[in-house]
Amino acid sequence: MRSDDFLRCSLAAGLALLLSACNTMPPASTVEPAHSAPSTTTTATTPTLPPAQWQAQLQAMPLPSVLLLGEQHDAAAHQRWQLATVQKLIARKQLAALVLEMAEQGHSTAGLQPSASEATVRKALRWDDKGWPWKAYGPSVMAAVRANIPVVGGNVPRDKMRDVMQQPEWDSHLSPAAWEQQRQAIRSGHCDLLPEAQIIPMARVQLAKDALMAHTAQSAIQAGKTVVLIAGRGHVLRSVGIPTWLAPSSSHVIAIAQAGPKAQAEASEHDFVIQTPAVPDKDHCAKLRAQWAPSDPQNP
């Protein structure tokens, strides 16, 4: 999860509540040692495509075991791109499962009838509409359900968060440089307001999320089909995210959506960039800074 993901949580609950509110993982004893995810890209740049050209690319390229779609959560065009991707794979009978950051592990639509109502589907996934608006993600979920394809939650259950924060086993998964990158992302993602003592615990949560989503996707792999995994852009980056937890034998492709012209990640971190229109700039940190900034002794 990068800044756009964390800021969503920060604004919803405030910095103090964030530590307990932001979201069965593999036990800490099964945490894998650090490794480099297999790279599918060796060039210095990666293709930047509009959504329509992405659909043509999807039609032409060999299917990976896992297709990771990284989004900016407040960009509606990104959820529309994901829906079109899911629909394309369904039409080709090549979608094995849909794994979501937006639902917790242990909840899925497996066993539901294709005719299940949206209310039934939301209950099965224990959907949190305050955190993840159903109107944004529901269309992709329901497209999979109607095609009798399982939708599976991949996020860390909220009641496991504090346990994860206390588990040092996570700290050695990434290389030292990548681990520092992850910790810095936590700082900046929380507007540099998070107490330093909370940086490592929150970074552990980030890694736990990535590990669990990877494990969930890995469990759903089927020969000749692809598992689509939808998550915040920071979760899918090659050097620090979900790909570091996937088995080397599992092929994967990383596509990140980018709202506007500003690059959101190094080219080596992904295989494709899906270009969408810019969204209005928002200073998500302004309110928090005003609340948490020290008082001016000259002007209290």
mmCIF file of C-alpha atoms in Angstrom:
data_model
loop_
_atom_site.group_PDB
_atom_site.id
_atom_site.type_symbol
_atom_site.label_atom_id
_atom_site.label_comp_id
_atom_site.label_asym_id
_atom_site.label_seq_id
_atom_site.Cartn_x
_atom_site.Cartn_y
_atom_site.Cartn_z
ATOM 1 C CA MET A 1 0.000 0.000 0.000
ATOM 2 C CA ARG A 2 1.427 3.365 -0.976
ATOM 3 C CA SER A 3 0.423 6.931 -0.085
ATOM 4 C CA ASP A 4 -2.962 6.918 -1.820
ATOM 5 C CA ASP A 5 -3.924 3.750 0.087
ATOM 6 C CA PHE A 6 -2.789 4.969 3.498
ATOM 7 C CA LEU A 7 -4.264 8.420 3.062
ATOM 8 C CA ARG A 8 -7.666 6.897 2.435
ATOM 9 C CA CYS A 9 -7.430 5.260 5.851
ATOM 10 C CA SER A 10 -6.009 8.352 7.508
ATOM 11 C CA LEU A 11 -8.805 10.609 6.391
ATOM 12 C CA ALA A 12 -11.448 8.095 7.312
ATOM 13 C CA ALA A 13 -10.419 7.537 10.894
ATOM 14 C CA GLY A 14 -7.636 9.893 11.908
ATOM 15 C CA LEU A 15 -4.061 9.010 12.591
ATOM 16 C CA ALA A 16 -4.583 7.443 16.001
ATOM 17 C CA LEU A 17 -7.303 5.092 14.786
ATOM 18 C CA LEU A 18 -5.367 4.156 11.686
ATOM 19 C CA LEU A 19 -3.024 1.862 13.575
ATOM 20 C CA SER A 20 -5.866 -0.451 14.499
ATOM 21 C CA ALA A 21 -8.191 0.007 11.522
ATOM 22 C CA CYS A 22 -6.165 -0.267 8.306
ATOM 23 C CA ASN A 23 -6.119 -3.823 6.835
ATOM 24 C CA THR A 24 -5.645 -16.880 7.540
ATOM 25 C CA MET A 25 -2.321 -15.388 6.714
ATOM 26 C CA PRO A 26 0.564 -17.847 6.601
ATOM 27 C CA PRO A 27 1.779 -18.209 10.197
ATOM 28 C CA ALA A 28 4.908 -16.243 11.013
ATOM 29 C CA SER A 29 6.869 -19.497 11.153
ATOM 30 C CA THR A 30 6.193 -20.041 7.454
ATOM 31 C CA VAL A 31 7.412 -16.639 6.297
ATOM 32 C CA GLU A 32 9.655 -17.305 3.326
ATOM 33 C CA PRO A 33 13.222 -15.981 3.149
ATOM 34 C CA ALA A 34 13.866 -12.990 0.955
ATOM 35 C CA HIS A 35 14.121 -13.729 -2.727
ATOM 36 C CA SER A 36 13.951 -11.871 -5.989
ATOM 37 C CA ALA A 37 10.725 -12.286 -7.926
ATOM 38 C CA PRO A 38 11.194 -13.460 -11.500
ATOM 39 C CA SER A 39 11.232 -10.478 -13.799
ATOM 40 C CA THR A 40 9.250 -10.535 -16.998
ATOM 41 C CA THR A 41 10.725 -7.222 -18.140
ATOM 42 C CA THR A 42 14.375 -6.495 -18.894
ATOM 43 C CA THR A 43 14.123 -3.196 -20.756
ATOM 44 C CA ALA A 44 14.535 0.225 -19.195
ATOM 45 C CA THR A 45 10.988 1.222 -20.098
ATOM 46 C CA THR A 46 7.651 -0.536 -20.061
ATOM 47 C CA PRO A 47 4.723 -0.045 -22.444
ATOM 48 C CA THR A 48 2.270 2.711 -21.581
ATOM 49 C CA LEU A 49 -1.149 1.963 -23.015
ATOM 50 C CA PRO A 50 -4.633 3.446 -22.901
ATOM 51 C CA PRO A 51 -7.242 0.992 -21.619
ATOM 52 C CA ALA A 52 -8.468 0.090 -25.112
ATOM 53 C CA GLN A 53 -4.979 -0.897 -26.249
ATOM 54 C CA TRP A 54 -4.535 -2.868 -23.059
ATOM 55 C CA GLN A 55 -7.478 -5.036 -24.082
ATOM 56 C CA ALA A 56 -5.752 -5.817 -27.370
ATOM 57 C CA GLN A 57 -2.525 -6.565 -25.506
ATOM 58 C CA LEU A 58 -4.379 -8.868 -23.158
ATOM 59 C CA GLN A 59 -5.805 -10.732 -26.128
ATOM 60 C CA ALA A 60 -2.380 -11.220 -27.694
ATOM 61 C CA MET A 61 -0.092 -12.037 -24.791
ATOM 62 C CA PRO A 62 0.435 -15.469 -23.199
ATOM 63 C CA LEU A 63 -1.640 -15.818 -20.066
ATOM 64 C CA PRO A 64 0.326 -15.629 -16.805
ATOM 65 C CA SER A 65 -0.604 -17.698 -13.769
ATOM 66 C CA VAL A 66 -1.347 -14.447 -11.931
ATOM 67 C CA LEU A 67 -2.258 -11.069 -13.415
ATOM 68 C CA LEU A 68 -1.704 -8.266 -10.908
ATOM 69 C CA LEU A 69 -3.705 -5.077 -11.463
ATOM 70 C CA GLY A 70 -2.519 -2.132 -9.362
ATOM 71 C CA GLU A 71 -4.839 0.813 -8.929
ATOM 72 C CA GLN A 72 -5.155 4.256 -7.423
ATOM 73 C CA HIS A 73 -8.163 3.769 -5.195
ATOM 74 C CA ASP A 74 -9.840 7.107 -5.881
ATOM 75 C CA ALA A 75 -9.535 6.914 -9.682
ATOM 76 C CA ALA A 76 -12.822 5.554 -11.050
ATOM 77 C CA ALA A 77 -11.213 4.920 -14.437
ATOM 78 C CA HIS A 78 -9.016 2.318 -12.777
ATOM 79 C CA GLN A 79 -11.955 0.294 -11.536
ATOM 80 C CA ARG A 80 -13.515 0.513 -15.011
ATOM 81 C CA TRP A 81 -10.255 -0.824 -16.479
ATOM 82 C CA GLN A 82 -10.305 -3.702 -14.018
ATOM 83 C CA LEU A 83 -13.908 -4.518 -14.894
ATOM 84 C CA ALA A 84 -13.128 -4.585 -18.624
ATOM 85 C CA THR A 85 -10.174 -6.891 -17.931
ATOM 86 C CA VAL A 86 -12.280 -9.262 -15.844
ATOM 87 C CA GLN A 87 -15.012 -9.289 -18.492
ATOM 88 C CA LYS A 88 -12.509 -10.004 -21.272
ATOM 89 C CA LEU A 89 -11.071 -12.995 -19.432
ATOM 90 C CA ILE A 90 -14.532 -14.296 -18.568
ATOM 91 C CA ALA A 91 -15.563 -14.087 -22.214
ATOM 92 C CA ARG A 92 -12.491 -16.120 -23.131
ATOM 93 C CA LYS A 93 -13.151 -18.615 -20.296
ATOM 94 C CA GLN A 94 -9.699 -17.864 -18.932
ATOM 95 C CA LEU A 95 -10.421 -16.399 -15.502
ATOM 96 C CA ALA A 96 -9.579 -18.802 -12.675
ATOM 97 C CA ALA A 97 -10.448 -16.528 -9.738
ATOM 98 C CA LEU A 98 -10.648 -12.904 -8.672
ATOM 99 C CA VAL A 99 -8.588 -12.065 -5.575
ATOM 100 C CA LEU A 100 -9.186 -8.740 -3.853
ATOM 101 C CA GLU A 101 -7.336 -6.556 -1.388
ATOM 102 C CA MET A 102 -10.782 -5.126 -0.673
ATOM 103 C CA ALA A 103 -12.002 -8.179 1.256
ATOM 104 C CA GLU A 104 -10.434 -10.094 4.126
ATOM 105 C CA GLN A 105 -8.960 -13.560 3.839
ATOM 106 C CA GLY A 106 -11.410 -16.282 4.844
ATOM 107 C CA HIS A 107 -14.306 -14.754 2.932
ATOM 108 C CA SER A 108 -15.241 -15.714 -0.611
ATOM 109 C CA THR A 109 -18.150 -16.286 -2.950
ATOM 110 C CA ALA A 110 -17.288 -19.957 -3.403
ATOM 111 C CA GLY A 111 -20.468 -21.991 -3.093
ATOM 112 C CA LEU A 112 -22.792 -19.152 -4.100
ATOM 113 C CA GLN A 113 -25.067 -19.597 -7.058
ATOM 114 C CA PRO A 114 -24.407 -17.399 -10.131
ATOM 115 C CA SER A 115 -27.817 -15.858 -9.509
ATOM 116 C CA ALA A 116 -26.912 -14.739 -5.969
ATOM 117 C CA SER A 117 -28.053 -11.235 -5.100
ATOM 118 C CA GLU A 118 -25.603 -8.417 -4.494
ATOM 119 C CA ALA A 119 -26.653 -8.386 -0.855
ATOM 120 C CA THR A 120 -25.799 -12.085 -0.555
ATOM 121 C CA VAL A 121 -22.450 -11.564 -2.248
ATOM 122 C CA ARG A 122 -21.561 -8.642 -0.011
ATOM 123 C CA LYS A 123 -22.453 -10.683 3.059
ATOM 124 C CA ALA A 124 -20.306 -13.599 1.882
ATOM 125 C CA LEU A 125 -17.323 -11.283 1.426
ATOM 126 C CA ARG A 126 -18.145 -9.313 4.598
ATOM 127 C CA TRP A 127 -17.823 -6.214 2.485
ATOM 128 C CA ASP A 128 -16.827 -2.942 4.175
ATOM 129 C CA ASP A 129 -18.500 -0.274 2.093
ATOM 130 C CA LYS A 130 -17.024 2.567 4.141
ATOM 131 C CA GLY A 131 -13.504 1.482 3.320
ATOM 132 C CA TRP A 132 -14.167 0.168 -0.186
ATOM 133 C CA PRO A 133 -17.221 1.624 -1.963
ATOM 134 C CA TRP A 134 -19.251 -1.215 -3.446
ATOM 135 C CA LYS A 135 -20.207 0.945 -6.410
ATOM 136 C CA ALA A 136 -16.535 0.981 -7.426
ATOM 137 C CA TYR A 137 -15.730 -2.716 -7.027
ATOM 138 C CA GLY A 138 -19.133 -4.398 -7.119
ATOM 139 C CA PRO A 139 -19.340 -4.580 -10.936
ATOM 140 C CA SER A 140 -16.137 -6.665 -11.172
ATOM 141 C CA VAL A 141 -17.221 -8.850 -8.266
ATOM 142 C CA MET A 142 -20.651 -9.500 -9.736
ATOM 143 C CA ALA A 143 -19.266 -10.188 -13.211
ATOM 144 C CA ALA A 144 -17.200 -13.004 -11.707
ATOM 145 C CA VAL A 145 -20.073 -14.318 -9.591
ATOM 146 C CA ARG A 146 -22.430 -14.388 -12.599
ATOM 147 C CA ALA A 147 -19.808 -16.442 -14.455
ATOM 148 C CA ASN A 148 -19.544 -18.870 -11.500
ATOM 149 C CA ILE A 149 -15.956 -17.810 -10.818
ATOM 150 C CA PRO A 150 -14.880 -17.453 -7.181
ATOM 151 C CA VAL A 151 -14.132 -14.046 -5.713
ATOM 152 C CA VAL A 152 -11.742 -14.396 -2.781
ATOM 153 C CA GLY A 153 -10.675 -11.957 -0.093
ATOM 154 C CA GLY A 154 -6.916 -11.669 0.258
ATOM 155 C CA ASN A 155 -6.390 -9.012 2.918
ATOM 156 C CA VAL A 156 -5.213 -9.545 6.491
ATOM 157 C CA PRO A 157 -8.186 -9.836 8.859
ATOM 158 C CA ARG A 158 -8.431 -6.798 11.065
ATOM 159 C CA ASP A 159 -8.253 -8.841 14.253
ATOM 160 C CA LYS A 160 -4.821 -10.171 13.183
ATOM 161 C CA MET A 161 -3.247 -6.750 12.679
ATOM 162 C CA ARG A 162 -1.793 -6.210 16.137
ATOM 163 C CA ASP A 163 -0.316 -9.710 16.188
ATOM 164 C CA VAL A 164 1.461 -9.003 12.898
ATOM 165 C CA MET A 165 2.873 -5.755 14.243
ATOM 166 C CA GLN A 166 4.739 -7.706 16.922
ATOM 167 C CA GLN A 167 6.257 -10.331 14.592
ATOM 168 C CA PRO A 168 9.914 -9.549 13.689
ATOM 169 C CA GLU A 169 10.005 -12.454 11.231
ATOM 170 C CA TRP A 170 8.673 -10.124 8.542
ATOM 171 C CA ASP A 171 11.654 -7.786 8.807
ATOM 172 C CA SER A 172 14.085 -10.049 6.935
ATOM 173 C CA HIS A 173 11.998 -10.895 3.880
ATOM 174 C CA LEU A 174 13.124 -8.004 1.685
ATOM 175 C CA SER A 175 16.622 -6.865 0.858
ATOM 176 C CA PRO A 176 17.898 -4.051 3.124
ATOM 177 C CA ALA A 177 17.299 -1.466 0.389
ATOM 178 C CA ALA A 178 13.774 -2.694 -0.310
ATOM 179 C CA TRP A 179 12.983 -2.867 3.413
ATOM 180 C CA GLU A 180 14.063 0.756 3.776
ATOM 181 C CA GLN A 181 11.964 1.674 0.732
ATOM 182 C CA GLN A 182 8.968 0.062 2.388
ATOM 183 C CA ARG A 183 9.517 1.886 5.666
ATOM 184 C CA GLN A 184 9.907 5.208 3.865
ATOM 185 C CA ALA A 185 6.648 4.563 2.030
ATOM 186 C CA ILE A 186 4.955 4.150 5.416
ATOM 187 C CA ARG A 187 6.348 7.495 6.593
ATOM 188 C CA SER A 188 5.355 9.486 3.535
ATOM 189 C CA GLY A 189 2.076 7.645 3.181
ATOM 190 C CA HIS A 190 1.109 8.851 6.631
ATOM 191 C CA CYS A 191 2.076 12.458 5.900
ATOM 192 C CA ASP A 192 5.244 12.096 8.031
ATOM 193 C CA LEU A 193 3.008 12.238 11.098
ATOM 194 C CA LEU A 194 3.233 8.633 12.225
ATOM 195 C CA PRO A 195 5.358 8.167 15.373
ATOM 196 C CA GLU A 196 8.695 6.609 14.448
ATOM 197 C CA ALA A 197 8.064 3.707 16.809
ATOM 198 C CA GLN A 198 5.119 2.692 14.608
ATOM 199 C CA ILE A 199 7.015 2.633 11.295
ATOM 200 C CA ILE A 200 8.322 -0.922 11.539
ATOM 201 C CA PRO A 201 5.062 -2.377 12.941
ATOM 202 C CA MET A 202 3.105 -0.791 10.099
ATOM 203 C CA ALA A 203 5.659 -1.981 7.533
ATOM 204 C CA ARG A 204 5.180 -5.497 8.886
ATOM 205 C CA VAL A 205 1.467 -5.162 8.207
ATOM 206 C CA GLN A 206 2.271 -4.115 4.658
ATOM 207 C CA LEU A 207 4.392 -7.212 4.105
ATOM 208 C CA ALA A 208 1.784 -9.425 5.732
ATOM 209 C CA LYS A 209 -0.866 -8.114 3.364
ATOM 210 C CA ASP A 210 1.359 -8.830 0.388
ATOM 211 C CA ALA A 211 2.213 -12.306 1.637
ATOM 212 C CA LEU A 212 -1.399 -13.229 2.242
ATOM 213 C CA MET A 213 -2.606 -11.908 -1.105
ATOM 214 C CA ALA A 214 0.161 -13.843 -2.847
ATOM 215 C CA HIS A 215 -0.727 -16.994 -0.913
ATOM 216 C CA THR A 216 -4.405 -16.577 -1.785
ATOM 217 C CA ALA A 217 -3.665 -16.082 -5.476
ATOM 218 C CA GLN A 218 -1.220 -18.985 -5.522
ATOM 219 C CA SER A 219 -3.873 -21.276 -4.078
ATOM 220 C CA ALA A 220 -6.313 -20.382 -6.856
ATOM 221 C CA ILE A 221 -4.019 -21.027 -9.846
ATOM 222 C CA GLN A 222 -5.414 -23.274 -12.581
ATOM 223 C CA ALA A 223 -3.628 -24.526 -15.674
ATOM 224 C CA GLY A 224 -4.598 -22.611 -18.788
ATOM 225 C CA LYS A 225 -6.248 -19.789 -16.849
ATOM 226 C CA THR A 226 -5.170 -16.710 -14.922
ATOM 227 C CA VAL A 227 -5.918 -15.433 -11.441
ATOM 228 C CA VAL A 228 -6.641 -11.709 -11.427
ATOM 229 C CA LEU A 229 -5.507 -9.920 -8.276
ATOM 230 C CA ILE A 230 -6.739 -6.368 -7.684
ATOM 231 C CA ALA A 231 -4.894 -4.243 -5.124
ATOM 232 C CA GLY A 232 -3.475 -0.814 -4.501
ATOM 233 C CA ARG A 233 -0.580 0.037 -6.774
ATOM 234 C CA GLY A 234 2.066 -0.230 -4.053
ATOM 235 C CA HIS A 235 1.100 -3.822 -3.308
ATOM 236 C CA VAL A 236 1.940 -5.113 -6.782
ATOM 237 C CA LEU A 237 5.411 -3.607 -7.263
ATOM 238 C CA ARG A 238 7.975 -6.188 -8.265
ATOM 239 C CA SER A 239 10.770 -5.428 -5.772
ATOM 240 C CA VAL A 240 8.750 -4.907 -2.595
ATOM 241 C CA GLY A 241 5.240 -6.275 -3.019
ATOM 242 C CA ILE A 242 3.204 -9.361 -3.802
ATOM 243 C CA PRO A 243 5.584 -10.647 -6.516
ATOM 244 C CA THR A 244 8.296 -11.208 -3.897
ATOM 245 C CA TRP A 245 6.022 -13.799 -2.280
ATOM 246 C CA LEU A 246 4.911 -15.681 -5.397
ATOM 247 C CA ALA A 247 6.557 -18.999 -6.156
ATOM 248 C CA PRO A 248 9.266 -18.663 -8.818
ATOM 249 C CA SER A 249 7.427 -21.286 -10.852
ATOM 250 C CA SER A 250 4.333 -19.073 -11.094
ATOM 251 C CA SER A 251 4.413 -16.668 -14.009
ATOM 252 C CA HIS A 252 2.985 -13.243 -13.369
ATOM 253 C CA VAL A 253 2.358 -9.980 -15.195
ATOM 254 C CA ILE A 254 2.116 -6.617 -13.425
ATOM 255 C CA ALA A 255 -0.021 -3.827 -14.850
ATOM 256 C CA ILE A 256 -0.409 -0.591 -12.914
ATOM 257 C CA ALA A 257 -2.899 2.128 -13.703
ATOM 258 C CA GLN A 258 -1.622 5.691 -13.720
ATOM 259 C CA ALA A 259 -3.919 8.709 -13.471
ATOM 260 C CA GLY A 260 -2.271 11.535 -15.377
ATOM 261 C CA PRO A 261 1.217 11.795 -16.838
ATOM 262 C CA LYS A 262 3.315 11.562 -13.659
ATOM 263 C CA ALA A 263 5.048 8.196 -13.339
ATOM 264 C CA GLN A 264 4.137 6.381 -10.122
ATOM 265 C CA ALA A 265 6.864 3.731 -10.058
ATOM 266 C CA GLU A 266 10.171 2.818 -11.644
ATOM 267 C CA ALA A 267 9.862 0.967 -14.945
ATOM 268 C CA SER A 268 11.486 -2.135 -13.468
ATOM 269 C CA GLU A 269 8.604 -2.466 -11.003
ATOM 270 C CA HIS A 270 5.951 -3.386 -13.569
ATOM 271 C CA ASP A 271 5.316 -4.752 -17.065
ATOM 272 C CA PHE A 272 2.626 -2.349 -18.297
ATOM 273 C CA VAL A 273 1.328 1.103 -17.400
ATOM 274 C CA ILE A 274 -2.321 1.814 -18.170
ATOM 275 C CA GLN A 275 -2.714 5.530 -18.752
ATOM 276 C CA THR A 276 -5.955 7.138 -17.592
ATOM 277 C CA PRO A 277 -7.026 10.780 -17.189
ATOM 278 C CA ALA A 278 -5.713 12.716 -14.228
ATOM 279 C CA VAL A 279 -7.910 13.074 -11.174
ATOM 280 C CA PRO A 280 -8.267 16.397 -9.316
ATOM 281 C CA ASP A 281 -5.376 17.107 -6.992
ATOM 282 C CA LYS A 282 -6.203 16.814 -3.311
ATOM 283 C CA ASP A 283 -4.027 17.707 -0.358
ATOM 284 C CA HIS A 284 -5.012 14.718 1.727
ATOM 285 C CA CYS A 285 -2.525 15.638 4.438
ATOM 286 C CA ALA A 286 -3.683 19.207 5.042
ATOM 287 C CA LYS A 287 -6.376 18.333 7.554
ATOM 288 C CA LEU A 288 -4.141 15.959 9.477
ATOM 289 C CA ARG A 289 -1.286 18.438 9.564
ATOM 290 C CA ALA A 290 -3.618 21.063 10.978
ATOM 291 C CA GLN A 291 -4.778 18.635 13.660
ATOM 292 C CA TRP A 292 -1.366 17.290 14.604
ATOM 293 C CA ALA A 293 1.009 20.218 14.034
ATOM 294 C CA PRO A 294 2.531 21.703 17.224
ATOM 295 C CA SER A 295 0.950 24.928 18.382
ATOM 296 C CA ASP A 296 2.835 28.127 17.620
ATOM 297 C CA PRO A 297 3.813 29.563 21.018
ATOM 298 C CA GLN A 298 3.637 33.071 19.532
ATOM 299 C CA ASN A 299 0.168 32.432 18.104
ATOM 300 C CA PRO A 300 -1.534 29.618 20.046
#
